Structures are given as structure tokens and as C-alpha cells.
mmCIF file of C-alpha atoms and ligand atoms in Angstrom:
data_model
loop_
_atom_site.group_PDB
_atom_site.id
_atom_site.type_symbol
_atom_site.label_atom_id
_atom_site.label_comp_id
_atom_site.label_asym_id
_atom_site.label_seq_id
_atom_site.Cartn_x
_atom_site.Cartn_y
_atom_site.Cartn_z
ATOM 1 C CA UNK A 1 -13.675 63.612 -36.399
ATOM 2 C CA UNK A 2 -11.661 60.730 -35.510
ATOM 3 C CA UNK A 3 -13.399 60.063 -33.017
ATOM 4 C CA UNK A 4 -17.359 59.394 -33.948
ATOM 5 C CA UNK A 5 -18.991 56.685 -31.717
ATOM 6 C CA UNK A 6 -22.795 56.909 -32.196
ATOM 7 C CA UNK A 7 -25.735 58.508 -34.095
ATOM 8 C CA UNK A 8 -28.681 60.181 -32.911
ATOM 9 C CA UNK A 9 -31.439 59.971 -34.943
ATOM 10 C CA UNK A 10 -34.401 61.853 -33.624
ATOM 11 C CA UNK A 11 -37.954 63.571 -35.254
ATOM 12 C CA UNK A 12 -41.280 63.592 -34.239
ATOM 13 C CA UNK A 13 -43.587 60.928 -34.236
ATOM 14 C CA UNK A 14 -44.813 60.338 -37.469
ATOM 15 C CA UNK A 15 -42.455 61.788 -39.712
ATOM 16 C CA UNK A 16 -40.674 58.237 -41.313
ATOM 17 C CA UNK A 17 -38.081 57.570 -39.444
ATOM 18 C CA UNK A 18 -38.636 54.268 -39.020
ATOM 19 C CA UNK A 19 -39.275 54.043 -43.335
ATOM 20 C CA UNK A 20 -35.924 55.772 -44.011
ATOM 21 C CA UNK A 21 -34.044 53.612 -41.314
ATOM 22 C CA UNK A 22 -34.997 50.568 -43.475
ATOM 23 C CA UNK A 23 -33.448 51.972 -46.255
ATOM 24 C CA UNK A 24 -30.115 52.766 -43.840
ATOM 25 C CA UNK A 25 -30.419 49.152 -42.869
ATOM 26 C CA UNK A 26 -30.611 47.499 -46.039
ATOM 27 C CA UNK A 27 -26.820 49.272 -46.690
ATOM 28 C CA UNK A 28 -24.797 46.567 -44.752
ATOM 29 C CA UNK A 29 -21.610 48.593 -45.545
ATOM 30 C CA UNK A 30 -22.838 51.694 -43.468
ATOM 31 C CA UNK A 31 -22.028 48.810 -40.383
ATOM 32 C CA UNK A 32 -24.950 50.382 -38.298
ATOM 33 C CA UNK A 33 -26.415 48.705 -35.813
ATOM 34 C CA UNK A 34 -30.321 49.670 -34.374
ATOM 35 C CA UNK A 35 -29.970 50.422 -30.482
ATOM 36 C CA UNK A 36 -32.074 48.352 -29.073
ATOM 37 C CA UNK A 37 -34.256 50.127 -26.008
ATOM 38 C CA UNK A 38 -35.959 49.253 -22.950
ATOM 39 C CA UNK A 39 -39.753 50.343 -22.654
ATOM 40 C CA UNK A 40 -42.074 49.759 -20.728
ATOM 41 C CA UNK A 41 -44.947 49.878 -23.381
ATOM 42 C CA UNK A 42 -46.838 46.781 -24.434
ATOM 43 C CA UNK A 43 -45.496 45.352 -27.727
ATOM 44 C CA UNK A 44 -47.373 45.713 -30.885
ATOM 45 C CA UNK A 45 -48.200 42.513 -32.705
ATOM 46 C CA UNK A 46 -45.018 41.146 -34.375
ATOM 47 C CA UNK A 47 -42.935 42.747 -32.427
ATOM 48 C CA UNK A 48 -40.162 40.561 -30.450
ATOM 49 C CA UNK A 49 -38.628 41.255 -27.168
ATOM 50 C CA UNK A 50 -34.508 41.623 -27.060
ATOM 51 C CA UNK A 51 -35.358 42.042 -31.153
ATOM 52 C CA UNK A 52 -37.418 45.695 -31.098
ATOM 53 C CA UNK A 53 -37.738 46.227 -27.491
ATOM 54 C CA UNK A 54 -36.698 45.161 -24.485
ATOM 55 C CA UNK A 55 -39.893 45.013 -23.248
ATOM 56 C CA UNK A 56 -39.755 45.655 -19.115
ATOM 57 C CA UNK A 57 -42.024 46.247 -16.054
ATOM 58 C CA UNK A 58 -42.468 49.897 -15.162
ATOM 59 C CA UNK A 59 -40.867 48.379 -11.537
ATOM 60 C CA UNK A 60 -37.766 46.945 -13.504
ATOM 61 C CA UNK A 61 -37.547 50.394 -15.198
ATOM 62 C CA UNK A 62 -37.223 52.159 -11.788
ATOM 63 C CA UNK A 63 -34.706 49.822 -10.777
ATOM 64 C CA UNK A 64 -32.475 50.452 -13.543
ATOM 65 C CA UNK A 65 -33.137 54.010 -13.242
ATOM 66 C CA UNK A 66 -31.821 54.115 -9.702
ATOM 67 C CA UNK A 67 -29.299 51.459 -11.185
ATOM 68 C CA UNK A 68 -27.831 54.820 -13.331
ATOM 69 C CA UNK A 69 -28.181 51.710 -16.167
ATOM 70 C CA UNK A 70 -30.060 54.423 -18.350
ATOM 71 C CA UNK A 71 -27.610 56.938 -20.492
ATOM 72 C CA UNK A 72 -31.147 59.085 -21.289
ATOM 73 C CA UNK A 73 -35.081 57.792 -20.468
ATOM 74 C CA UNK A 74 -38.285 59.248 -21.172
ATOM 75 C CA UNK A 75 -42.029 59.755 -20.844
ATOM 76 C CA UNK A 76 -43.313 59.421 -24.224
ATOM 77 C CA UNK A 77 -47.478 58.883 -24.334
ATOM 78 C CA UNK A 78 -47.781 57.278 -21.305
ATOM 79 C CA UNK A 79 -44.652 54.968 -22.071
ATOM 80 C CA UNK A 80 -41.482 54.875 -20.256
ATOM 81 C CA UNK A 81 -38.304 54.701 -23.024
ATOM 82 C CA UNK A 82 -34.843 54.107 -22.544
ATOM 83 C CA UNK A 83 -31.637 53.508 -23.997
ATOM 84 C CA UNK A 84 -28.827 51.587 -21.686
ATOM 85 C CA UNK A 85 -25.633 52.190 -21.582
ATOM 86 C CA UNK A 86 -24.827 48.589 -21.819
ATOM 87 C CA UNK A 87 -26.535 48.187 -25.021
ATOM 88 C CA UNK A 88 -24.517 50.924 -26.731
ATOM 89 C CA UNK A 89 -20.891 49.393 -25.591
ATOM 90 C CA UNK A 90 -22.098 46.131 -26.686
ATOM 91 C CA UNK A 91 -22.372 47.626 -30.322
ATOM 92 C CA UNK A 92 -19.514 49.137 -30.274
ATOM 93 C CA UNK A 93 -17.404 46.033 -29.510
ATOM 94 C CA UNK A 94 -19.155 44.175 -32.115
ATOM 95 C CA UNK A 95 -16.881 47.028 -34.333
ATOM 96 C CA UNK A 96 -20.400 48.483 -35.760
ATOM 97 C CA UNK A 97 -21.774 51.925 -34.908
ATOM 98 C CA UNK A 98 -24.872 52.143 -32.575
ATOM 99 C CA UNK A 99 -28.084 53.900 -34.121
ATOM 100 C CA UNK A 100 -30.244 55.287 -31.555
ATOM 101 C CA UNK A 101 -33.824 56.350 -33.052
ATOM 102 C CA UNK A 102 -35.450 57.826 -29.866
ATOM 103 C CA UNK A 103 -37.786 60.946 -29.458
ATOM 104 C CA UNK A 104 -36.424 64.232 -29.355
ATOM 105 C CA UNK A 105 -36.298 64.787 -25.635
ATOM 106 C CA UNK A 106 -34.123 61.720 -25.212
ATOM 107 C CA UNK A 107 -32.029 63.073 -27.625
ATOM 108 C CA UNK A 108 -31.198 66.593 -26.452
ATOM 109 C CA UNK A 109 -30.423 64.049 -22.691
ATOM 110 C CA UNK A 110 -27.550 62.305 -24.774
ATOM 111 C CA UNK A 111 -26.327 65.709 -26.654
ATOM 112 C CA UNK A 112 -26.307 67.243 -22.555
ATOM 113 C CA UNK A 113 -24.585 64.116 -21.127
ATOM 114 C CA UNK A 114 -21.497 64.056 -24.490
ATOM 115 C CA UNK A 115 -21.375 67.692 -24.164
ATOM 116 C CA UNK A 116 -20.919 67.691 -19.982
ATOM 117 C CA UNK A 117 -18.557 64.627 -20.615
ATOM 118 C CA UNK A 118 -16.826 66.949 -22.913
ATOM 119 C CA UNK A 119 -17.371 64.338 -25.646
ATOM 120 C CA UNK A 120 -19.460 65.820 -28.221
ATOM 121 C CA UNK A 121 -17.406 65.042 -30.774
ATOM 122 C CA UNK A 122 -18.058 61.392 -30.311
ATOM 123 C CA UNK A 123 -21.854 61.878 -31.805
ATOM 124 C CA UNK A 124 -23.423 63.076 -34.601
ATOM 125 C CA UNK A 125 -26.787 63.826 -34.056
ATOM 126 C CA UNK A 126 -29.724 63.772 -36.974
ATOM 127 C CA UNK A 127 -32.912 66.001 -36.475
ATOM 128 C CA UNK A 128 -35.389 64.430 -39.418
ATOM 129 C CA UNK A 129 -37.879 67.594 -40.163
ATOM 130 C CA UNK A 130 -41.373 66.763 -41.543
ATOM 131 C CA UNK A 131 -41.566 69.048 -44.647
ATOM 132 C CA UNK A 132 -44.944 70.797 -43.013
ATOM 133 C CA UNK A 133 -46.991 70.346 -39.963
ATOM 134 C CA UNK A 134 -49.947 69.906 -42.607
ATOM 135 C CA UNK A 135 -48.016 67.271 -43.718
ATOM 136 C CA UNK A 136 -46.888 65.359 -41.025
ATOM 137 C CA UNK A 137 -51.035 65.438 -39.839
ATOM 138 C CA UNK A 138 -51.735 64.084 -43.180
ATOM 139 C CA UNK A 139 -49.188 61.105 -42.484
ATOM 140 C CA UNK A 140 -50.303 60.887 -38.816
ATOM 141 C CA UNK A 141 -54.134 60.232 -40.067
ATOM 142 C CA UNK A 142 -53.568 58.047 -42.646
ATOM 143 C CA UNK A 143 -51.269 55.602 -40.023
ATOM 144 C CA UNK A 144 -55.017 55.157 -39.118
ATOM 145 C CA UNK A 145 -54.047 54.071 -35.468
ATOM 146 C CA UNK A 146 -55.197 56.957 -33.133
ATOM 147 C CA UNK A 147 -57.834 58.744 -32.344
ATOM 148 C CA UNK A 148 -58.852 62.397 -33.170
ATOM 149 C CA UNK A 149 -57.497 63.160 -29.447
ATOM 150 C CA UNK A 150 -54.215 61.357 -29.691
ATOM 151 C CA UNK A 151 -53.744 63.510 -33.225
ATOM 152 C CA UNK A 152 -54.176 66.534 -31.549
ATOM 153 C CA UNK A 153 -51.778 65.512 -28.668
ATOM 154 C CA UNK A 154 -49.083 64.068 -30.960
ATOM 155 C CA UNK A 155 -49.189 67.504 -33.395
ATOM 156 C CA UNK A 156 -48.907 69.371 -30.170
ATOM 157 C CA UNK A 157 -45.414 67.797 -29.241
ATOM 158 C CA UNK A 158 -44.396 67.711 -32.882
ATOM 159 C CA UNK A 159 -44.408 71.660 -32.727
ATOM 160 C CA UNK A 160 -42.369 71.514 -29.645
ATOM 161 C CA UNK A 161 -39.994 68.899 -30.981
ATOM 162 C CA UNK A 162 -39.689 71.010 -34.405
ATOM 163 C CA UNK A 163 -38.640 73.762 -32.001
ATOM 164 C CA UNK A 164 -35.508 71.889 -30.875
ATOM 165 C CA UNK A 165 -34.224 71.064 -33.975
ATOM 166 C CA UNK A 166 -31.557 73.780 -33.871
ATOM 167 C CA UNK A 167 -30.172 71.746 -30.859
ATOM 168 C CA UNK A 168 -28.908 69.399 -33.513
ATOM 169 C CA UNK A 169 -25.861 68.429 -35.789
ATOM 170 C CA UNK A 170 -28.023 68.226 -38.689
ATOM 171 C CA UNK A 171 -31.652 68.653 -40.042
ATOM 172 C CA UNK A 172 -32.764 66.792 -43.005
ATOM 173 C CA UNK A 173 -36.246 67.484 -44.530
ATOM 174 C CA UNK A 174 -38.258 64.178 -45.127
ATOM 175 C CA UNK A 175 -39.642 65.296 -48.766
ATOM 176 C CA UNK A 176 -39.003 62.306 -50.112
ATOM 177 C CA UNK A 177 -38.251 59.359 -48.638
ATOM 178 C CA UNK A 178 -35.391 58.505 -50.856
ATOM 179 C CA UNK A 179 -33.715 61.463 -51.304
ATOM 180 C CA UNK A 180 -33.849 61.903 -47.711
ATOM 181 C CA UNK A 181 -32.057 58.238 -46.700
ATOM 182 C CA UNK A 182 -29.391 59.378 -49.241
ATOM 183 C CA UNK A 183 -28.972 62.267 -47.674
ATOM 184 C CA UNK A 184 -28.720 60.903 -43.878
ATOM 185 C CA UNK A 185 -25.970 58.017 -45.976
ATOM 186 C CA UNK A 186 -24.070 61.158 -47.230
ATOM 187 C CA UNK A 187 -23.486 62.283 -43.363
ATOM 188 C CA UNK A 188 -22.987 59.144 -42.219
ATOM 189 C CA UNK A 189 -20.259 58.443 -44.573
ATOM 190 C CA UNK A 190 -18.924 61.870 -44.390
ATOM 191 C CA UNK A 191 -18.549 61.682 -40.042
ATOM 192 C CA UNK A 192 -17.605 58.630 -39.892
ATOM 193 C CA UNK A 193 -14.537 58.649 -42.360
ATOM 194 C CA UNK A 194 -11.739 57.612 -40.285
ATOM 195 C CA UNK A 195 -14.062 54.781 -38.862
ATOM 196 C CA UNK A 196 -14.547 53.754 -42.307
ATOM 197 C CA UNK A 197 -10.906 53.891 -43.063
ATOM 198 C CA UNK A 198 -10.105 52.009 -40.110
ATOM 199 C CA UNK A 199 -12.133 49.013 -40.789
ATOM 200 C CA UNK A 200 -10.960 48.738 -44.221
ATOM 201 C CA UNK A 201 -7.474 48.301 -43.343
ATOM 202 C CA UNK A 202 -8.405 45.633 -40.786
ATOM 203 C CA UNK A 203 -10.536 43.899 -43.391
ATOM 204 C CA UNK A 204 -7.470 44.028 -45.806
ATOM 205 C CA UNK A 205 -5.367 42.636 -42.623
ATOM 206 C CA UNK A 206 -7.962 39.800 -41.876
ATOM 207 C CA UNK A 207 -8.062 39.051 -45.055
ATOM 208 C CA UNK A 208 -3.870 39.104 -45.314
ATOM 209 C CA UNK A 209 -3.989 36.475 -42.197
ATOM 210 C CA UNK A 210 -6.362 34.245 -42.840
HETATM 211 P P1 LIG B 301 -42.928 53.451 -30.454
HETATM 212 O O1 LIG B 301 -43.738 53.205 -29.210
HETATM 213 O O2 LIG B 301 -43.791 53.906 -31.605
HETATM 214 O O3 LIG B 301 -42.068 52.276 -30.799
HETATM 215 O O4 LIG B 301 -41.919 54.643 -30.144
HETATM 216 C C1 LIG B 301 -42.417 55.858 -29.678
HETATM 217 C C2 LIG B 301 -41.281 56.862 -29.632
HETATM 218 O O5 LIG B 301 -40.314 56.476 -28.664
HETATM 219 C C3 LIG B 301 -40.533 57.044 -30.956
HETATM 220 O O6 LIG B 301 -40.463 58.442 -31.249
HETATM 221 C C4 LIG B 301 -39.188 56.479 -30.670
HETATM 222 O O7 LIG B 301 -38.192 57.177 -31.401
HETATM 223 C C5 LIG B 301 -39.040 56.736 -29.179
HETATM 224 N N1 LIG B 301 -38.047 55.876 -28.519
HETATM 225 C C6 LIG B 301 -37.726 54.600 -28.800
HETATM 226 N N2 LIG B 301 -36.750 54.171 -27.995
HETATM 227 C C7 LIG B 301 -36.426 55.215 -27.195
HETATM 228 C C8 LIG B 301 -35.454 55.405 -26.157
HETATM 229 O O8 LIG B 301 -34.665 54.541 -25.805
HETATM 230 N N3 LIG B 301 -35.428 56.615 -25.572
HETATM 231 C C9 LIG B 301 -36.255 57.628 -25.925
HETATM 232 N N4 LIG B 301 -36.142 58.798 -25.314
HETATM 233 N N5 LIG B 301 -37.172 57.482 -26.901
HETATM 234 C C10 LIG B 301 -37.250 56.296 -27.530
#
């Protein structure tokens, strides 16, 4: 257990991951730290590159694809995704754990690569569950931002994500938005113990030195 590096947090699209990560986020003790990704999709208004995305050319994607710069990359609605290996190292020096909120097939890439690297137990990966499909369409439609088509698509490959989520260390149901943030803190503290432990003691020795 000694050993956690990194979280996974995965779910369909749609199902508040981005809502409960605020709620993570706002908990400055949990020392997590948002992975930031390359994409090659457009950004949305507000958004800031280096800040939500790194926001690249399909071309520059290739090349750090053939670079091997990409731990896991994917194809998600006509978007390339990735996370860099760089960017997760860079976290980790800063002494805070990287959070990588990607789509499920990214995910089950980085639970493949740890478990071939014989490193699982670096990772603890988080599968957030929608509490129905009936739901998560309900949520989908009232985002308001895609058509009847794109609804159909996105349910589609929320059924096939849903089937995966055995792949992972946990699956939390997102009933409530609250209960389930408490409930992703509660692992979180729980994995990353000795971590935890750790960085109190060299808190309490910074704080002996200086
Ligand atoms: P959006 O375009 O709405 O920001 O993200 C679309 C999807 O891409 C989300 O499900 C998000 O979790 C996923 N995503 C974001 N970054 C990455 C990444 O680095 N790799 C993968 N595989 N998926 C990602």
C-alpha cells in the first residue's frame, strides 16, 4: 500500500465527474493534483491551454505518439486524448498525487501498462457508475449541448463503458453528488495512508527547521 502513486478516475461521459472532482479539489489536504492532458479537440469557451488542456495539432499528437511521450491516448468523439508521461512525474515531484480523469478506455491502457510493469499496486483506480442508464440520459439531455444523434452515440458507449467497470479498483454510484465525493475522499484517504503519513512527518520536520 506503501506504495500508491496515482488515481484513475474514469466513468462515462455525463455522469459528474467533473462536479464531484470540484468537491475533491476544494479539499487542499487530499494534495491532489488534476493531470493535465493533451487533446487535440478545440477548446470550449473559458477554457485555457497548459490550464485544462494542452491543446495540440492532431500532427503534434502523432509526433508524440511515435515520441512513446503518451503513457495511454484515445479516440474519444472524434477527439484525440492523452495523458503524458511527463506530466504525471512532474506531479509527483511537486510531492502531490496526480489525478487522471480520462474516459474509460484510457483507463483500462494505464491499469494494462501498471499491471505489465508489474506495478499495479502503485494505482488505485475509481470507476464512477451513473445510478441508471435512464438517468445518466436524463443528465446527458439536460447538459443541453448535443444533438438527438450525439445522445444516442454517447448512451451507446456509456453501456460499453458500464461493462468495464469490473476492470476496476473501485465503483462508486453517483446518487448523490455529495455522498458520492465523500465516498471517493474515504478511498483516497484510506490508499494513500502511508503517503499521508509521510508528508506529515516532513511537514513536522520543515516546520522543526525553519
Ligand atoms: P471533454 O472533451 O469533455 O473535456 O472530455 C471528453 C472525455 O475525454 C472525458 O470523458 C474525459 O474524461 C476524457 N479525457 C480527458 N483527458 C483524457 C486523456 O488524457 N486520456 C483519455 N483517454 N481520455 C481523456
Amino acid at each position: 500500500m506503501g506504495k500508491r502513486k496515482l488515481i484513475i478516475f474514469t466513468g462515462p461521459s455525463g455522469v459528474g465527474k467533473g462536479t464531484l472532482e470540484k468537491y475533491l479539489f476544494a479539499n487542499s489536504r487530499l494534495k491532489l493534483k488534476l493531470s493535465v492532458s493533451a487533446t487535440t479537440r478545440k477548446p470550449r469557451e473559458g477554457e485555457v491551454d497548459g490550464v485544462h488542456y494542452y491543446f495540440i495539432s492532431r500532427d503534434t499528437f502523432d509526433a508524440c505518439l511515435a515520441d512513446g511521450k503518451f503513457i495511454e491516448y484515445s479516440l474519444h468523439f472524434d477527439n484525440y486524448y492523452g495523458t503524458l508521461h511527463s506530466e504525471i512525474e512532474h506531479i509527483s515531484k511537486q510531492g502531490k498525487i496526480p489525478f487522471l480523469e480520462i474516459e474509460t478506455n484510457g483507463a483500462m491502457q494505464i491499469v494494462d501498462f501498471y499491471k505489465k510493469h508489474n506495478k499495479l499496486d502503485e494505482i488505485v483506480s475509481i470507476f464512477l457508475m451513473p445510478p441508471s442508464l435512464k438517468e445518466l440520459e436524463k443528465r446527458i439531455i439536460t447538459r443541453n449541448t448535443e444533438s438527438p444523434e450525439t445522445i444516442s452515440k454517447r448512451m451507446e458507449k456509456a453501456k460499453e463503458e458500464i461493462g468495464y467497470a469490473s476492470m476496476f479498483d473501485y465503483v462508486v454510484t453517483n446518487n448523490s453528488i455529495k455522498v458520492a465525493a465523500d465516498e471517493v475522499k474515504a478511498i483516497i484517504k484510506k490508499e494513500f495512508k502511508d503517503f499521508f503519513e509521510q508528508n506529515k512527518h516532513k511537514t513536522q520536520e520543515i516546520g522543526r527547521t525553519s
